[in-house]
Short mmCIF file of C-alpha atoms in Angstrom, two decimals:
data_model
loop_
_atom_site.label_atom_id
_atom_site.label_comp_id
_atom_site.label_asym_id
_atom_site.label_seq_id
_atom_site.Cartn_x
_atom_site.Cartn_y
_atom_site.Cartn_z
CA UNK A 1210 38.03 51.96 -0.23
CA UNK A 1211 35.76 52.26 2.79
CA UNK A 1212 35.40 49.07 4.78
CA UNK A 1213 32.17 47.09 4.28
CA UNK A 1214 29.27 47.70 6.65
CA UNK A 1215 29.28 45.66 9.81
CA UNK A 1216 27.69 42.27 9.33
CA UNK A 1217 28.17 42.25 5.58
CA UNK A 1218 31.35 40.20 5.58
CA UNK A 1219 34.80 40.89 4.16
CA UNK A 1220 35.65 41.34 0.50
CA UNK A 1221 37.46 38.29 -0.91
CA UNK A 1222 38.24 39.32 -4.48
CA UNK A 1223 36.71 41.06 -7.51
CA UNK A 1224 36.67 37.99 -9.72
CA UNK A 1225 33.81 36.46 -7.72
CA UNK A 1226 32.45 39.74 -6.29
CA UNK A 1227 31.43 38.04 -3.07
CA UNK A 1228 32.09 38.67 0.60
CA UNK A 1229 33.01 36.01 3.09
CA UNK A 1230 30.03 35.35 5.31
CA UNK A 1231 27.59 35.86 2.42
CA UNK A 1232 26.25 33.02 0.29
CA UNK A 1233 28.16 32.70 -2.97
CA UNK A 1234 24.94 32.04 -4.83
CA UNK A 1235 23.57 35.55 -4.25
CA UNK A 1236 22.94 38.19 -6.91
CA UNK A 1237 22.93 41.82 -5.80
CA UNK A 1238 20.90 44.50 -7.58
CA UNK A 1239 21.87 48.08 -6.77
CA UNK A 1240 19.56 50.97 -7.66
CA UNK A 1241 21.25 54.38 -7.89
CA UNK A 1242 19.87 57.91 -8.01
CA UNK A 1243 21.12 61.25 -6.64
CA UNK A 1244 20.00 61.67 -3.03
CA UNK A 1245 18.77 58.12 -2.38
CA UNK A 1246 15.57 59.53 -0.92
CA UNK A 1247 13.18 59.49 -3.92
CA UNK A 1248 13.79 57.48 -7.09
CA UNK A 1249 16.17 54.77 -5.92
CA UNK A 1250 14.22 53.99 -2.72
CA UNK A 1251 11.02 53.69 -4.77
CA UNK A 1252 12.80 51.43 -7.25
CA UNK A 1253 14.43 49.33 -4.54
CA UNK A 1254 11.21 48.71 -2.64
CA UNK A 1255 9.09 48.14 -5.77
CA UNK A 1256 11.66 45.57 -6.94
CA UNK A 1257 11.51 43.78 -3.60
CA UNK A 1258 7.73 43.91 -3.64
CA UNK A 1259 7.53 42.46 -7.15
CA UNK A 1260 9.99 39.68 -6.36
CA UNK A 1261 8.15 38.72 -3.18
CA UNK A 1262 4.82 38.83 -4.99
CA UNK A 1263 5.97 36.49 -7.75
CA UNK A 1264 8.25 34.17 -5.80
CA UNK A 1265 6.66 34.13 -2.36
CA UNK A 1266 10.15 33.70 -0.90
CA UNK A 1267 11.58 36.27 1.53
CA UNK A 1268 15.07 35.60 0.15
CA UNK A 1269 13.89 35.83 -3.46
CA UNK A 1270 16.03 32.90 -4.56
CA UNK A 1271 19.28 34.66 -3.66
CA UNK A 1272 18.40 38.06 -5.15
CA UNK A 1273 19.43 40.96 -2.90
CA UNK A 1274 18.06 44.44 -3.70
CA UNK A 1275 19.65 47.65 -2.38
CA UNK A 1276 20.05 51.33 -3.28
CA UNK A 1277 22.40 54.28 -2.84
CA UNK A 1278 22.83 57.85 -4.08
CA UNK A 1279 25.68 59.59 -5.86
CA UNK A 1280 25.06 62.49 -3.46
CA UNK A 1281 23.29 60.29 -0.97
CA UNK A 1282 21.70 61.74 2.15
CA UNK A 1283 23.44 59.30 4.50
CA UNK A 1284 21.04 58.05 7.16
CA UNK A 1285 18.10 60.12 5.91
CA UNK A 1286 14.58 58.69 5.56
CA UNK A 1287 13.02 58.55 2.14
CA UNK A 1288 10.81 61.46 1.13
CA UNK A 1289 7.27 61.33 2.51
CA UNK A 1290 5.80 61.37 -1.01
CA UNK A 1291 7.98 58.41 -1.94
CA UNK A 1292 6.60 56.52 1.07
CA UNK A 1293 3.07 57.44 0.02
CA UNK A 1294 3.64 56.12 -3.50
CA UNK A 1295 5.02 52.84 -2.19
CA UNK A 1296 2.02 52.47 0.11
CA UNK A 1297 -0.30 52.84 -2.87
CA UNK A 1298 1.51 49.94 -4.56
CA UNK A 1299 1.31 47.89 -1.37
CA UNK A 1300 5.11 47.94 -1.02
CA UNK A 1301 6.91 48.18 2.30
CA UNK A 1302 8.73 51.49 2.92
CA UNK A 1303 9.68 50.76 6.53
CA UNK A 1304 13.22 50.74 7.86
CA UNK A 1305 14.75 52.65 4.97
CA UNK A 1306 17.77 54.93 5.46
CA UNK A 1307 19.63 56.75 2.71
CA UNK A 1308 23.18 55.83 1.73
CA UNK A 1309 25.94 57.59 -0.15
CA UNK A 1310 27.25 55.49 -3.04
CA UNK A 1311 30.61 53.97 -2.10
CA UNK A 1312 33.14 51.79 -3.88
CA UNK A 1313 32.04 48.77 -1.89
CA UNK A 1314 28.46 49.08 -3.16
CA UNK A 1315 29.62 48.99 -6.78
CA UNK A 1316 32.06 46.15 -6.16
CA UNK A 1317 29.38 44.04 -4.48
CA UNK A 1318 26.72 44.64 -7.14
CA UNK A 1319 26.08 42.14 -9.93
CA UNK A 1320 23.70 44.61 -11.61
CA UNK A 1321 23.57 48.39 -11.17
CA UNK A 1322 20.43 50.16 -12.40
CA UNK A 1323 20.55 53.96 -12.38
CA UNK A 1324 17.88 56.62 -12.75
CA UNK A 1325 19.76 58.58 -15.43
CA UNK A 1326 22.67 58.37 -17.85
CA UNK A 1327 24.67 60.76 -15.66
CA UNK A 1328 24.29 58.38 -12.73
CA UNK A 1329 25.36 55.50 -14.96
CA UNK A 1330 28.48 57.40 -15.99
CA UNK A 1331 29.30 58.24 -12.39
CA UNK A 1332 29.07 54.57 -11.40
CA UNK A 1333 31.23 53.49 -14.34
CA UNK A 1334 33.81 56.19 -13.58
CA UNK A 1335 34.35 54.61 -10.16
CA UNK A 1336 35.99 51.66 -11.89
CA UNK A 1337 35.67 48.11 -10.54
CA UNK A 1338 34.86 46.77 -14.03
CA UNK A 1339 31.35 48.19 -13.61
CA UNK A 1340 30.70 49.06 -17.27
CA UNK A 1341 29.24 45.75 -18.38
CA UNK A 1342 26.88 45.51 -15.40
CA UNK A 1343 25.68 49.11 -15.16
CA UNK A 1344 22.64 50.40 -17.06
CA UNK A 1345 19.95 52.97 -16.58
CA UNK A 1346 16.75 51.26 -15.46
CA UNK A 1347 14.91 52.09 -18.68
CA UNK A 1348 17.89 51.10 -20.81
CA UNK A 1349 18.00 47.70 -19.13
CA UNK A 1350 14.25 47.29 -19.59
CA UNK A 1351 14.55 48.07 -23.29
CA UNK A 1352 17.36 45.55 -23.73
CA UNK A 1353 15.62 42.86 -21.66
CA UNK A 1354 12.52 43.13 -23.85
CA UNK A 1355 14.65 42.16 -26.85
CA UNK A 1356 16.03 39.01 -25.18
CA UNK A 1357 14.29 35.73 -25.93
CA UNK A 1358 13.60 34.08 -22.53
CA UNK A 1359 14.23 30.70 -24.15
CA UNK A 1360 17.91 31.67 -24.52
CA UNK A 1361 18.30 32.13 -20.76
CA UNK A 1362 19.19 29.28 -18.39
CA UNK A 1363 16.09 27.44 -17.17
CA UNK A 1364 14.76 28.37 -13.76
CA UNK A 1365 15.70 24.90 -12.51
CA UNK A 1366 19.34 26.05 -12.61
CA UNK A 1367 18.53 28.84 -10.15
CA UNK A 1368 17.65 32.51 -10.26
CA UNK A 1369 21.23 33.64 -9.70
CA UNK A 1370 22.54 31.82 -12.78
CA UNK A 1371 19.61 33.12 -14.81
CA UNK A 1372 20.16 36.69 -13.56
CA UNK A 1373 23.85 36.65 -14.48
CA UNK A 1374 23.03 35.38 -17.95
CA UNK A 1375 20.42 38.11 -18.37
CA UNK A 1376 22.98 40.82 -17.57
CA UNK A 1377 25.48 39.34 -20.04
CA UNK A 1378 22.84 39.18 -22.76
CA UNK A 1379 21.76 42.78 -22.14
CA UNK A 1380 25.35 44.02 -22.23
CA UNK A 1381 25.88 42.26 -25.57
CA UNK A 1382 22.86 44.05 -27.05
CA UNK A 1383 23.70 47.52 -25.79
CA UNK A 1384 25.56 48.75 -28.88
CA UNK A 1385 22.94 47.36 -31.25
CA UNK A 1386 19.67 48.44 -29.70
CA UNK A 1387 19.76 52.20 -29.21
CA UNK A 1388 17.24 54.42 -27.42
CA UNK A 1389 14.87 56.39 -29.70
CA UNK A 1390 15.75 59.61 -27.83
CA UNK A 1391 18.29 60.63 -25.22
CA UNK A 1392 15.51 61.11 -22.65
CA UNK A 1393 14.01 57.67 -23.25
CA UNK A 1394 16.45 56.06 -20.82
CA UNK A 1395 15.92 58.61 -18.02
CA UNK A 1396 13.74 58.72 -14.91
CA UNK A 1397 13.37 62.36 -13.89
CA UNK A 1398 13.84 63.56 -10.33
CA UNK A 1399 10.61 64.24 -8.38
CA UNK A 1400 12.42 65.76 -5.38
CA UNK A 1401 10.36 68.64 -4.03
CA UNK A 1402 7.47 67.93 -6.43
CA UNK A 1403 3.85 67.32 -5.40
CA UNK A 1404 2.47 63.85 -4.79
CA UNK A 1405 0.88 63.71 -8.25
CA UNK A 1406 4.31 63.90 -9.88
CA UNK A 1407 5.70 61.29 -7.49
CA UNK A 1408 2.82 59.04 -8.53
CA UNK A 1409 3.70 59.45 -12.21
CA UNK A 1410 7.33 58.59 -11.44
CA UNK A 1411 6.22 55.58 -9.41
CA UNK A 1412 4.09 54.36 -12.31
CA UNK A 1413 7.00 54.91 -14.69
CA UNK A 1414 9.40 52.93 -12.48
CA UNK A 1415 6.88 50.15 -11.89
CA UNK A 1416 6.26 49.82 -15.62
CA UNK A 1417 9.99 49.64 -16.31
CA UNK A 1418 10.54 47.03 -13.60
CA UNK A 1419 7.79 44.66 -14.76
CA UNK A 1420 9.61 43.08 -17.75
CA UNK A 1421 12.87 42.96 -15.78
CA UNK A 1422 11.33 41.04 -12.88
CA UNK A 1423 9.49 38.79 -15.33
CA UNK A 1424 12.76 37.98 -17.11
CA UNK A 1425 14.56 37.35 -13.81
CA UNK A 1426 11.91 35.10 -12.32
CA UNK A 1427 10.11 33.66 -15.32
CA UNK A 1428 6.87 34.61 -13.59
CA UNK A 1429 4.50 37.28 -14.90
CA UNK A 1430 2.79 39.75 -12.60
CA UNK A 1431 -0.56 38.64 -11.27
CA UNK A 1432 -3.46 40.29 -13.06
#
């Protein structure tokens, strides 16, 4: 396994999935697509934007949001159309660099949300007990919508505890609440497409994220 990035701490065991030097009360969300220059950067930055908008806390109560690509363009900027879409949502696209998905990213993640079922399978095939915490974004949205918020830990217990309970509840529902079609759980790749298609993908991702962020934070998006 490749060593963790500098400044991220040292792995201290899969049971807790934490690194020394990082707070133990953190919850890491990893968004995965192919090149990590279109879909996953949009999803990462829209998630951060939504969390900041609802919580008003730069640390988002211990929630850490990242992304990587199964064929990631290591060190590459996100696509210009992806930046344009984020700007239209008011989300920050600055400072982004692409990453190739590595074992350490999967090990560190408490929740992995992929663009497609193929990405999900690739993450799970890496091992690290990732199956119960890896979903496509739209699959996770569909499952979260079926979870009664009253069954989750109250926000007073902290966002991290609530987030972990949400993942467990979604995993328990997976075999019972199936997608209407195979494509229903997919976000298609806009790479090389015109801005209009990127906009439609951005809208699709934003719509899928809304119930997830609401369930995590207990706060609805501002009208």
